[in-house]
CSV table of C-alpha atoms in Angstrom, one decimal:
chain,number,residue,atom,x,y,z
A,231,MET,CA,-21.1,-18.0,-32.3
A,232,THR,CA,-23.0,-17.1,-29.2
A,233,ARG,CA,-26.5,-15.6,-29.6
A,234,LEU,CA,-28.2,-13.6,-26.9
A,235,ARG,CA,-31.9,-13.3,-26.5
A,236,ASP,CA,-33.6,-10.0,-25.6
A,237,HIS,CA,-36.1,-10.4,-22.8
A,238,ARG,CA,-37.3,-6.8,-22.8
A,239,LYS,CA,-41.1,-6.5,-23.2
A,240,GLY,CA,-42.8,-3.7,-25.0
A,241,GLY,CA,-41.3,-0.8,-26.9
A,242,VAL,CA,-38.6,1.6,-25.9
A,243,PRO,CA,-39.8,4.6,-23.9
A,244,LYS,CA,-39.6,7.9,-25.7
A,245,THR,CA,-37.6,9.3,-22.8
A,246,ARG,CA,-34.7,7.0,-23.5
A,247,ALA,CA,-31.7,7.9,-25.6
A,248,ARG,CA,-29.8,5.6,-27.8
A,249,VAL,CA,-26.0,5.1,-27.6
A,250,GLU,CA,-24.6,3.4,-30.6
A,251,ILE,CA,-22.1,0.5,-30.0
A,252,LYS,CA,-20.0,-1.6,-32.2
A,253,ARG,CA,-21.6,-4.7,-33.7
A,254,CYS,CA,-20.6,-8.0,-32.2
A,255,ASP,CA,-21.1,-11.3,-34.0
A,256,SER,CA,-22.0,-13.1,-30.7
A,257,LEU,CA,-25.2,-11.1,-30.2
A,258,SER,CA,-28.6,-11.3,-31.6
A,259,PRO,CA,-29.7,-8.4,-33.8
A,260,THR,CA,-32.0,-7.0,-31.1
A,261,ILE,CA,-29.3,-6.5,-28.6
A,262,GLN,CA,-26.7,-5.4,-31.1
A,263,GLN,CA,-28.7,-2.3,-31.9
A,264,SER,CA,-28.0,-0.2,-28.9
A,265,SER,CA,-27.3,0.2,-25.2
A,266,LEU,CA,-30.1,2.1,-23.5
A,267,TYR,CA,-30.2,4.3,-20.4
A,268,ASN,CA,-32.6,6.8,-19.0
A,269,SER,CA,-31.6,10.4,-19.3
A,270,ARG,CA,-33.4,13.7,-19.2
A,271,HIS,CA,-30.9,15.3,-21.5
A,272,ARG,CA,-28.3,14.1,-23.9
A,273,VAL,CA,-24.9,14.5,-22.2
A,274,THR,CA,-21.3,14.9,-23.3
A,275,THR,CA,-19.8,11.4,-23.8
A,276,LEU,CA,-16.9,10.1,-21.9
A,277,ALA,CA,-13.4,10.5,-23.5
A,278,ARG,CA,-12.4,7.4,-25.6
A,279,LYS,CA,-8.7,6.9,-24.8
A,280,LEU,CA,-8.2,3.4,-23.4
A,281,ARG,CA,-6.3,0.5,-24.9
A,282,THR,CA,-6.0,-3.2,-24.0
A,283,VAL,CA,-3.0,-2.6,-21.9
A,284,ASP,CA,-4.9,0.1,-20.0
A,285,TYR,CA,-7.7,-2.3,-19.3
A,286,PHE,CA,-5.4,-5.0,-18.1
A,287,ALA,CA,-3.7,-2.5,-15.7
A,288,LEU,CA,-7.2,-1.4,-14.5
A,289,GLY,CA,-8.4,-5.0,-14.0
A,290,TRP,CA,-5.3,-6.4,-12.4
A,291,GLY,CA,-4.4,-3.2,-10.6
A,292,THR,CA,-7.9,-3.0,-9.0
A,293,MET,CA,-7.7,-6.7,-7.9
A,294,ILE,CA,-4.2,-6.8,-6.3
A,295,GLY,CA,-3.8,-4.5,-3.3
A,296,VAL,CA,-1.6,-4.8,-0.2
A,297,GLY,CA,-3.2,-7.8,1.4
A,298,TRP,CA,-0.1,-9.8,0.6
A,299,LEU,CA,1.8,-7.5,3.0
A,300,VAL,CA,-0.7,-6.4,5.6
A,301,VAL,CA,-2.7,-9.6,6.2
A,302,MET,CA,-0.4,-12.4,5.1
A,303,ASP,CA,-0.4,-13.7,8.7
A,304,ASP,CA,-4.2,-14.0,8.6
A,305,TRP,CA,-4.1,-16.0,5.3
A,306,LEU,CA,-1.5,-18.5,6.7
A,307,LEU,CA,-3.3,-18.8,10.0
A,308,ARG,CA,-6.5,-19.6,8.1
A,309,GLY,CA,-5.1,-22.3,5.9
A,310,GLY,CA,-1.4,-22.9,6.3
A,311,VAL,CA,0.9,-22.5,3.3
A,312,LEU,CA,-0.7,-25.2,1.1
A,313,GLY,CA,-4.2,-24.4,2.3
A,314,ALA,CA,-3.7,-20.7,1.4
A,315,ILE,CA,-2.2,-21.6,-2.0
A,316,LEU,CA,-5.0,-24.0,-2.8
A,317,GLY,CA,-7.6,-21.6,-1.6
A,318,PHE,CA,-6.4,-18.8,-3.9
A,319,ALA,CA,-5.8,-21.2,-6.8
A,320,ILE,CA,-9.2,-22.8,-6.6
A,321,GLY,CA,-11.0,-19.6,-5.9
A,322,GLY,CA,-9.3,-17.8,-8.7
A,323,ALA,CA,-9.9,-20.6,-11.2
A,324,LEU,CA,-13.6,-20.5,-10.3
A,325,LEU,CA,-13.7,-16.9,-11.5
A,326,LEU,CA,-12.7,-17.8,-15.0
A,327,PRO,CA,-16.2,-18.7,-16.1
A,328,ILE,CA,-17.4,-15.5,-14.6
A,329,GLY,CA,-14.7,-13.6,-16.5
A,330,TYR,CA,-15.9,-15.3,-19.7
A,331,VAL,CA,-19.5,-14.2,-19.0
A,332,TYR,CA,-18.4,-10.6,-18.4
A,333,GLY,CA,-16.4,-10.7,-21.7
A,334,GLN,CA,-19.5,-11.7,-23.6
A,335,LEU,CA,-21.7,-9.2,-21.9
A,336,VAL,CA,-19.4,-6.2,-22.4
A,337,LYS,CA,-19.3,-7.0,-26.2
A,338,ALA,CA,-23.1,-6.7,-26.1
A,339,MET,CA,-23.3,-3.6,-23.9
A,340,PRO,CA,-20.1,-1.6,-23.5
A,341,ASP,CA,-21.8,0.5,-20.8
A,342,ALA,CA,-20.2,2.0,-17.7
A,343,ALA,CA,-23.2,0.7,-15.7
A,344,GLY,CA,-21.8,-2.9,-16.1
A,345,GLU,CA,-24.0,-5.1,-14.0
A,346,VAL,CA,-26.8,-2.5,-13.9
A,347,ALA,CA,-27.0,-2.5,-17.7
A,348,TYR,CA,-26.9,-6.3,-17.9
A,349,THR,CA,-29.6,-7.0,-15.3
A,350,ALA,CA,-31.8,-4.2,-16.7
A,351,LYS,CA,-32.2,-6.2,-19.9
A,352,VAL,CA,-33.9,-9.1,-18.2
A,353,PHE,CA,-34.8,-8.2,-14.6
A,354,PRO,CA,-37.0,-5.5,-12.9
A,355,ARG,CA,-35.6,-2.0,-12.2
A,356,SER,CA,-35.4,-2.6,-8.5
A,357,PHE,CA,-33.2,-5.7,-9.0
A,358,SER,CA,-30.9,-3.7,-11.3
A,359,PHE,CA,-30.5,-0.9,-8.8
A,360,ALA,CA,-29.8,-3.3,-5.9
A,361,THR,CA,-27.1,-5.0,-7.9
A,362,GLY,CA,-25.5,-1.7,-8.8
A,363,TRP,CA,-25.7,-0.4,-5.3
A,364,MET,CA,-23.9,-3.5,-3.9
A,365,MET,CA,-21.2,-3.2,-6.6
A,366,ILE,CA,-20.7,0.4,-5.7
A,367,LEU,CA,-20.0,-0.7,-2.1
A,368,GLY,CA,-17.6,-3.4,-3.3
A,369,TYR,CA,-15.5,-0.8,-5.1
A,370,PHE,CA,-15.9,2.2,-2.9
A,371,ILE,CA,-15.1,0.6,0.5
A,372,VAL,CA,-11.6,-0.2,-0.8
A,373,CYS,CA,-10.8,3.5,-1.3
A,374,PRO,CA,-10.9,4.6,2.4
A,375,TRP,CA,-9.4,1.3,3.4
A,376,GLU,CA,-6.3,2.0,1.2
A,377,ALA,CA,-6.3,5.6,2.3
A,378,VAL,CA,-5.9,4.3,5.9
A,379,ALA,CA,-3.4,1.7,4.9
A,380,VAL,CA,-1.0,4.1,3.3
A,381,GLY,CA,-0.7,5.9,6.6
A,382,LYS,CA,0.1,2.6,8.4
A,383,ILE,CA,2.8,1.7,5.9
A,384,ALA,CA,4.3,5.1,6.0
A,385,GLY,CA,4.3,4.8,9.8
A,386,TYR,CA,6.2,1.5,9.6
A,387,ILE,CA,8.8,3.2,7.3
A,388,PHE,CA,9.0,6.4,9.4
A,389,PRO,CA,8.0,5.5,13.1
A,390,ALA,CA,7.8,9.2,13.9
A,391,LEU,CA,4.6,9.4,12.0
A,392,ASP,CA,2.9,7.2,14.6
A,393,SER,CA,2.3,10.3,16.8
A,394,ILE,CA,-0.2,13.0,17.6
A,395,GLU,CA,-3.0,10.6,18.5
A,396,LEU,CA,-6.4,12.3,17.9
A,397,TYR,CA,-8.8,9.7,19.2
A,398,ARG,CA,-9.4,5.9,19.4
A,399,ILE,CA,-12.1,3.8,17.8
A,400,ALA,CA,-12.6,0.3,19.2
A,401,GLY,CA,-9.3,0.6,21.0
A,402,ARG,CA,-7.3,1.5,17.9
A,403,PRO,CA,-5.5,4.9,17.7
A,404,VAL,CA,-6.1,7.3,14.8
A,405,TYR,CA,-3.0,9.5,14.2
A,406,LEU,CA,-3.0,13.0,12.6
A,407,PRO,CA,-0.1,12.3,10.3
A,408,HIS,CA,-1.8,9.1,9.0
A,409,LEU,CA,-5.0,11.1,8.2
A,410,LEU,CA,-3.0,13.9,6.4
A,411,ILE,CA,-1.2,11.3,4.2
A,412,GLY,CA,-4.4,9.5,3.4
A,413,VAL,CA,-6.4,12.7,2.6
A,414,GLY,CA,-3.5,13.9,0.5
A,415,LEU,CA,-3.4,10.7,-1.6
A,416,THR,CA,-7.2,10.9,-1.9
A,417,ALA,CA,-7.0,14.5,-3.2
A,418,LEU,CA,-4.3,13.5,-5.7
A,419,LEU,CA,-6.4,10.7,-7.2
A,420,THR,CA,-9.5,12.8,-7.2
A,421,VAL,CA,-7.7,15.5,-9.2
A,422,LEU,CA,-6.3,12.9,-11.6
A,423,ASN,CA,-9.7,11.3,-12.3
A,424,TYR,CA,-11.4,14.7,-12.5
A,425,ARG,CA,-8.9,16.0,-15.1
A,426,GLY,CA,-9.1,13.0,-17.5
A,427,ILE,CA,-9.1,9.2,-17.9
A,428,ARG,CA,-5.8,9.3,-19.8
A,429,LEU,CA,-4.0,10.8,-16.8
A,430,SER,CA,-5.6,8.2,-14.5
A,431,ALA,CA,-4.7,5.3,-16.9
A,432,THR,CA,-1.1,6.5,-17.2
A,433,PHE,CA,-0.8,6.6,-13.5
A,434,GLN,CA,-2.3,3.1,-13.3
A,435,ASN,CA,0.0,1.7,-15.9
A,436,TRP,CA,3.2,2.9,-14.3
A,437,THR,CA,2.2,1.7,-10.8
A,438,VAL,CA,1.3,-1.7,-12.1
A,439,LEU,CA,4.6,-2.0,-14.0
A,440,GLY,CA,6.6,-0.9,-10.9
A,441,THR,CA,4.7,-3.4,-8.7
A,442,LEU,CA,5.4,-6.3,-11.0
A,443,LEU,CA,9.1,-5.5,-11.4
A,444,LEU,CA,9.7,-5.1,-7.7
A,445,PHE,CA,7.8,-8.3,-7.0
A,446,VAL,CA,10.1,-10.2,-9.4
A,447,VAL,CA,13.1,-8.7,-7.6
A,448,PHE,CA,12.2,-9.6,-4.0
A,449,VAL,CA,10.8,-13.1,-4.8
A,450,SER,CA,13.9,-14.0,-6.9
A,451,VAL,CA,16.2,-12.9,-4.1
A,452,GLY,CA,14.2,-14.8,-1.5
A,453,ALA,CA,14.0,-18.0,-3.5
A,454,SER,CA,17.8,-18.3,-3.3
A,455,ARG,CA,17.8,-18.0,0.5
A,456,GLY,CA,14.9,-20.2,1.8
A,457,SER,CA,14.3,-23.8,2.5
A,458,PRO,CA,11.4,-26.3,2.0
A,459,GLN,CA,11.7,-27.2,5.7
A,460,ASN,CA,10.0,-23.8,6.5
A,461,PHE,CA,6.7,-24.8,4.8
A,462,PRO,CA,5.1,-26.9,7.6
A,463,PRO,CA,2.4,-26.9,8.8
A,464,PHE,CA,0.9,-27.2,5.4
A,465,PHE,CA,-2.7,-26.9,6.8
A,466,THR,CA,-3.8,-25.3,10.1
A,467,HIS,CA,-7.3,-26.7,10.5
A,468,GLY,CA,-7.3,-29.9,8.5
A,469,GLY,CA,-7.3,-29.9,4.7
A,470,PHE,CA,-10.9,-29.1,3.8
A,471,VAL,CA,-11.5,-26.5,6.5
A,472,SER,CA,-8.2,-24.7,5.8
A,473,VAL,CA,-9.0,-24.3,2.1
A,474,LEU,CA,-12.6,-23.3,2.9
A,475,LEU,CA,-11.4,-20.5,5.3
A,476,VAL,CA,-9.2,-19.1,2.6
A,477,LEU,CA,-11.9,-19.5,-0.1
A,478,GLN,CA,-14.1,-17.2,2.0
A,479,ILE,CA,-11.7,-14.2,1.5
A,480,VAL,CA,-10.9,-14.8,-2.2
A,481,PRO,CA,-13.9,-12.7,-3.5
A,482,TYR,CA,-12.5,-9.7,-1.7
A,483,PHE,CA,-8.9,-10.1,-2.8
A,484,MET,CA,-9.7,-11.3,-6.3
A,485,ALA,CA,-12.5,-8.7,-7.0
A,486,GLY,CA,-11.6,-6.1,-9.5
A,487,PHE,CA,-11.1,-7.9,-12.8
A,488,GLU,CA,-14.6,-6.9,-13.7
A,489,SER,CA,-13.8,-3.3,-13.3
A,490,VAL,CA,-12.7,-3.4,-16.9
A,491,VAL,CA,-16.3,-3.2,-18.0
A,492,LYS,CA,-16.8,0.0,-16.0
A,493,GLY,CA,-14.5,1.7,-18.4
A,494,ALA,CA,-16.0,0.1,-21.5
A,495,GLU,CA,-17.4,3.5,-22.8
A,496,GLU,CA,-13.9,5.0,-22.7
A,497,ALA,CA,-12.2,2.6,-25.2
A,498,ARG,CA,-10.4,4.1,-28.2
A,499,PRO,CA,-12.6,4.2,-31.4
A,500,GLU,CA,-10.4,1.5,-33.0
A,501,PHE,CA,-10.6,-0.8,-30.0
A,502,GLN,CA,-11.6,-4.3,-30.7
A,503,ALA,CA,-14.3,-5.7,-28.4
A,504,GLY,CA,-12.4,-8.9,-27.8
A,505,GLY,CA,-9.8,-6.8,-25.9
A,506,PHE,CA,-12.1,-6.6,-22.9
A,507,TYR,CA,-12.3,-10.4,-22.6
A,508,LYS,CA,-8.5,-10.7,-23.0
A,509,ALA,CA,-7.8,-8.0,-20.4
A,510,MET,CA,-10.1,-9.7,-17.8
A,511,TRP,CA,-8.8,-13.2,-18.3
A,512,MET,CA,-5.2,-11.9,-18.2
A,513,ALA,CA,-6.0,-10.1,-14.9
A,514,ILE,CA,-7.5,-13.2,-13.3
A,515,VAL,CA,-4.6,-15.6,-14.4
A,516,VAL,CA,-1.8,-13.1,-13.4
A,517,GLY,CA,-3.7,-12.5,-10.2
A,518,ILE,CA,-3.8,-16.2,-9.3
A,519,LEU,CA,-0.1,-16.6,-10.1
A,520,PHE,CA,0.8,-13.5,-8.0
A,521,TYR,CA,-1.0,-14.7,-4.9
A,522,VAL,CA,0.2,-18.3,-5.2
A,523,ILE,CA,3.8,-17.2,-5.7
A,524,VAL,CA,3.9,-14.7,-2.9
A,525,ILE,CA,2.3,-17.1,-0.4
A,526,ALA,CA,4.8,-19.8,-1.4
A,527,ALA,CA,7.7,-17.4,-1.2
A,528,VAL,CA,6.8,-16.3,2.4
A,529,GLY,CA,6.4,-19.9,3.5
A,530,TYR,CA,9.7,-20.8,1.8
A,531,VAL,CA,12.0,-18.0,3.1
A,532,ALA,CA,11.4,-18.3,6.8
A,533,PRO,CA,9.5,-20.5,9.4
A,534,TRP,CA,6.2,-18.6,9.0
A,535,LYS,CA,4.6,-20.0,12.1
A,536,GLU,CA,7.0,-18.0,14.3
A,537,LEU,CA,6.3,-14.7,12.5
A,538,THR,CA,2.5,-14.6,12.5
A,539,GLY,CA,2.5,-12.0,15.3
A,540,GLU,CA,4.8,-9.7,13.4
A,541,LYS,CA,3.6,-6.5,11.8
A,542,PHE,CA,3.9,-6.8,8.0
A,543,MET,CA,4.9,-10.4,8.2
A,544,THR,CA,5.9,-10.7,4.5
A,545,ALA,CA,8.6,-8.0,4.9
A,546,VAL,CA,9.9,-9.5,8.2
A,547,ALA,CA,10.1,-13.0,6.6
A,548,PHE,CA,12.3,-11.8,3.7
A,549,GLU,CA,14.4,-9.6,6.0
A,550,ARG,CA,15.3,-12.7,8.1
A,551,ALA,CA,16.1,-14.7,5.1
A,552,VAL,CA,18.3,-12.1,3.4
A,553,HIS,CA,19.7,-10.6,6.7
A,554,SER,CA,19.5,-7.1,5.3
A,555,ARG,CA,17.1,-4.1,5.5
A,556,TRP,CA,17.3,-3.3,1.8
A,557,ILE,CA,14.9,-6.1,0.9
A,558,VAL,CA,12.3,-4.6,3.3
A,559,SER,CA,12.6,-1.3,1.4
A,560,VAL,CA,12.0,-3.0,-1.9
A,561,ILE,CA,8.9,-4.8,-0.5
A,562,LEU,CA,7.5,-1.7,1.1
A,563,THR,CA,8.0,0.3,-2.1
A,564,ALA,CA,6.2,-2.4,-4.1
A,565,ALA,CA,3.4,-2.3,-1.5
A,566,LEU,CA,3.1,1.4,-1.8
A,567,LEU,CA,2.9,1.2,-5.6
A,568,SER,CA,0.4,-1.6,-5.3
A,569,LEU,CA,-1.7,0.5,-2.9
A,570,PHE,CA,-1.7,3.5,-5.3
A,571,LYS,CA,-2.9,1.3,-8.2
A,572,VAL,CA,-5.6,-0.5,-6.3
A,573,PHE,CA,-6.8,2.7,-4.8
A,574,ASN,CA,-6.9,4.4,-8.2
A,575,GLY,CA,-8.5,1.4,-9.9
A,576,ASN,CA,-11.3,1.1,-7.4
A,577,PHE,CA,-11.8,4.9,-7.5
A,578,VAL,CA,-12.3,4.7,-11.3
A,579,ALA,CA,-14.7,1.8,-11.0
A,580,ALA,CA,-16.7,3.3,-8.1
A,581,SER,CA,-17.0,6.7,-9.8
A,582,ARG,CA,-18.1,5.1,-13.1
A,583,MET,CA,-20.8,3.0,-11.4
A,584,LEU,CA,-22.1,6.0,-9.4
A,585,PHE,CA,-22.1,8.0,-12.6
A,586,ALA,CA,-24.0,5.2,-14.5
A,587,VAL,CA,-26.8,4.8,-11.9
A,588,GLY,CA,-27.1,8.6,-11.9
A,589,ARG,CA,-27.4,8.7,-15.7
A,590,ARG,CA,-30.1,6.0,-15.6
A,591,GLU,CA,-31.8,8.1,-12.9
A,592,LEU,CA,-31.8,5.3,-10.4
A,593,VAL,CA,-30.4,8.0,-8.0
A,594,ASP,CA,-30.1,11.8,-8.4
A,595,HIS,CA,-29.6,12.4,-12.1
A,596,ARG,CA,-26.9,15.1,-11.4
A,597,LEU,CA,-24.5,12.3,-10.6
A,598,GLY,CA,-24.7,11.4,-14.3
A,599,TYR,CA,-23.1,14.7,-15.3
A,600,VAL,CA,-20.1,14.6,-17.7
A,601,HIS,CA,-17.6,17.5,-17.6
A,602,PRO,CA,-17.8,19.2,-21.0
A,603,ARG,CA,-14.0,19.7,-21.4
A,604,ASN,CA,-12.4,16.9,-19.4
A,605,GLN,CA,-15.1,14.3,-20.5
A,606,THR,CA,-15.0,12.7,-17.1
A,607,PRO,CA,-17.9,11.9,-14.7
A,608,SER,CA,-16.8,14.9,-12.6
A,609,THR,CA,-19.7,15.0,-10.1
A,610,ALA,CA,-19.4,11.3,-9.4
A,611,VAL,CA,-15.6,11.6,-9.0
A,612,LEU,CA,-15.9,14.4,-6.5
A,613,CYS,CA,-18.5,12.5,-4.5
A,614,ILE,CA,-16.3,9.4,-4.3
A,615,GLY,CA,-13.3,11.6,-3.3
A,616,VAL,CA,-15.2,13.4,-0.5
A,617,ALA,CA,-16.8,10.2,0.8
A,618,THR,CA,-13.4,8.5,0.9
A,619,ALA,CA,-11.8,11.3,2.8
A,620,SER,CA,-14.8,11.3,5.2
A,621,CYS,CA,-14.8,7.6,5.9
A,622,MET,CA,-11.0,7.7,6.7
A,623,PHE,CA,-11.9,9.2,10.0
A,624,LEU,CA,-13.6,6.0,11.1
A,625,GLY,CA,-10.2,4.3,11.2
A,626,ASP,CA,-9.5,0.7,10.3
A,627,ALA,CA,-11.5,-0.7,13.3
A,628,ILE,CA,-14.7,0.3,11.6
A,629,LEU,CA,-13.6,-0.3,8.0
A,630,VAL,CA,-12.7,-4.0,8.7
A,631,PRO,CA,-16.3,-5.3,9.0
A,632,VAL,CA,-17.4,-3.1,6.0
A,633,SER,CA,-14.6,-4.6,4.0
A,634,GLU,CA,-15.9,-8.1,4.8
A,635,VAL,CA,-19.3,-6.9,3.4
A,636,GLY,CA,-17.5,-5.7,0.3
A,637,SER,CA,-16.4,-9.3,-0.5
A,638,VAL,CA,-20.1,-10.4,-0.5
A,639,ALA,CA,-21.0,-7.3,-2.6
A,640,SER,CA,-18.7,-8.4,-5.4
A,641,ALA,CA,-20.1,-11.9,-5.3
A,642,VAL,CA,-23.6,-10.5,-5.6
A,643,GLY,CA,-22.6,-8.6,-8.7
A,644,TRP,CA,-21.0,-11.6,-10.3
A,645,LEU,CA,-24.1,-13.8,-9.6
A,646,ALA,CA,-26.4,-11.1,-11.0
A,647,ALA,CA,-24.4,-10.7,-14.2
A,648,CYS,CA,-24.2,-14.5,-14.8
A,649,ALA,CA,-27.9,-14.8,-14.1
A,650,ALA,CA,-28.6,-12.1,-16.7
A,651,TYR,CA,-26.4,-13.8,-19.2
A,652,HIS,CA,-28.1,-17.1,-18.5
A,653,ARG,CA,-31.5,-15.6,-19.5
A,654,MET,CA,-30.1,-13.9,-22.6
A,655,ALA,CA,-27.8,-16.6,-24.0
A,656,ALA,CA,-29.4,-18.7,-26.7
A,657,ARG,CA,-27.0,-21.6,-26.9
A,658,PRO,CA,-26.9,-24.4,-24.3
A,659,ARG,CA,-23.1,-24.2,-23.9
A,660,GLU,CA,-23.3,-20.5,-23.0
A,661,ARG,CA,-26.2,-21.0,-20.6
A,662,MET,CA,-24.2,-23.8,-18.9
A,663,ILE,CA,-21.2,-21.5,-18.4
A,664,ALA,CA,-23.5,-18.8,-17.0
A,665,ALA,CA,-25.0,-21.4,-14.7
A,666,VAL,CA,-21.6,-22.3,-13.3
A,667,GLY,CA,-21.0,-18.6,-12.7
A,668,VAL,CA,-24.3,-18.3,-10.8
A,669,ILE,CA,-23.4,-21.3,-8.6
A,670,VAL,CA,-20.0,-20.0,-7.9
A,671,GLY,CA,-21.4,-16.6,-7.0
A,672,ALA,CA,-24.1,-18.1,-4.8
A,673,LEU,CA,-21.6,-20.3,-2.9
A,674,MET,CA,-19.3,-17.4,-2.3
A,675,ILE,CA,-22.2,-15.5,-0.7
A,676,LEU,CA,-23.4,-18.4,1.3
A,677,MET,CA,-19.9,-19.0,2.7
A,678,LYS,CA,-20.1,-15.6,4.4
A,679,ILE,CA,-23.8,-15.5,5.5
A,680,VAL,CA,-24.6,-19.0,6.7
A,681,PRO,CA,-24.0,-19.2,10.5
A,682,ALA,CA,-22.8,-22.8,10.3
A,683,VAL,CA,-19.9,-22.0,8.1
A,684,PRO,CA,-16.6,-21.0,9.9
A,685,GLY,CA,-15.8,-17.3,9.3
A,686,HIS,CA,-19.4,-16.2,8.7
A,687,PHE,CA,-20.7,-12.6,9.2
A,688,THR,CA,-20.8,-11.3,12.8
A,689,ILE,CA,-23.2,-8.7,14.1
A,690,TYR,CA,-20.9,-6.0,12.9
A,691,GLU,CA,-20.9,-7.1,9.3
A,692,TRP,CA,-24.7,-7.5,9.3
A,693,LEU,CA,-25.0,-4.0,10.8
A,694,ALA,CA,-22.7,-2.5,8.1
A,695,LEU,CA,-24.7,-4.3,5.4
A,696,GLY,CA,-28.0,-3.0,6.8
A,697,ILE,CA,-26.7,0.6,6.9
A,698,TRP,CA,-25.6,0.4,3.3
A,699,ILE,CA,-29.0,-1.0,2.2
A,700,ALA,CA,-30.8,1.7,4.1
A,701,LEU,CA,-28.7,4.4,2.5
A,702,GLY,CA,-29.4,3.0,-0.9
A,703,ALA,CA,-33.2,2.8,-0.2
A,704,SER,CA,-33.1,6.5,0.8
A,705,LEU,CA,-31.2,7.6,-2.3
A,706,ARG,CA,-33.1,5.5,-4.8
A,707,ARG,CA,-35.3,7.4,-7.2
A,708,LYS,CA,-38.6,5.8,-8.3
A,709,PRO,CA,-39.3,5.8,-12.0
A,710,VAL,CA,-41.5,8.5,-13.5
A,711,ILE,CA,-44.2,7.1,-15.8
A,712,LEU,CA,-45.0,9.4,-18.6
A,713,LEU,CA,-48.4,9.0,-20.3
């Protein structure tokens, strides 16, 4: 059994409230006792309604978006068919130790704060806040991105929606119908999450199921029409560089499995703690298989090199193979369902993180408010909804560099969680696994920030990161020391 060491010094401040959690054999008695957070008042607890299947739908649904449709050409131009497959397979496999660490930590601390709670046990308050603030960015930025993407997909299905241009940002048009669709979807998800986690989870479950079923349909049909002769070139920049360029984007497209821990306080009373671990590992494994299969399928059904300039390359490749428009409808429907679930999943994770840092009074404590009837973090939910709708008006030209920063933000959270576990774990085996997670997280960060590495941050990514850090510094609350 794994034993964790408690690195907290001194006693527990009187201003802290205890939240009882289930005992876990893998923890030392000190950490088994409670999960602690700062609060001025005892608040209504979050509703406890989630099951293992709900957590899998949250983890996998938050991870798999519409990149396989919207930016498939970028993936293949980065690595070629085999380079992209190896990039996602290797990158996904490297996340398994991190998933293990999260599974152990959530048993110890089923706290919506996730990485904030874990790092608070062993690191200074400022480190804990910085980690949480970066994770909020990683989840939140996906929301306006998906809100913009739904308008683009709708415009592809109904070209008449690509009209009434309001303005341009960086040369890209922003259309009124696209904004209305995105704002409408944002409002729907805000209402669902405001009213209750059960409504949100049911929506997530059905969209995940629909996405997987339609994925099986179009891949199966395509597999009977393609040819291995379409695969070349297997690599676009040489083997190592091709895989490396794809590995750089894996943190963004595989981030989300750890969103499971953000809903840890909302598990059913009879829920077994091992269910968190199972849900995260299943999300990672199924995510790897999904990406590998869809990349291989696109490379198999058509000569992909000829299609890289096409809008929604995945749909075009299958249409050419099947010679029918119906397959495009199936793919776009699957993409819309996938968009709904990744939007909702990241909305849940972002609102829980914002709620948690508010409850700990790392930012304004009013963000830690729980609706007395719905038992949801209503203030945090409304803030995420309003911020998402507002950021939509920036258009995808501005959101692209911020999304690149989001991939690094996720890696920062993974590194911090593994570093915290490394300090808490008592057994050498557990510390070794945590060390692997730290190394993986650090490498994923370095791949994006070191200038010598192809695909590193440009001035726009650094600017976006600087703005987010400045915003966090302005909102952070300093601790009040009571004598």
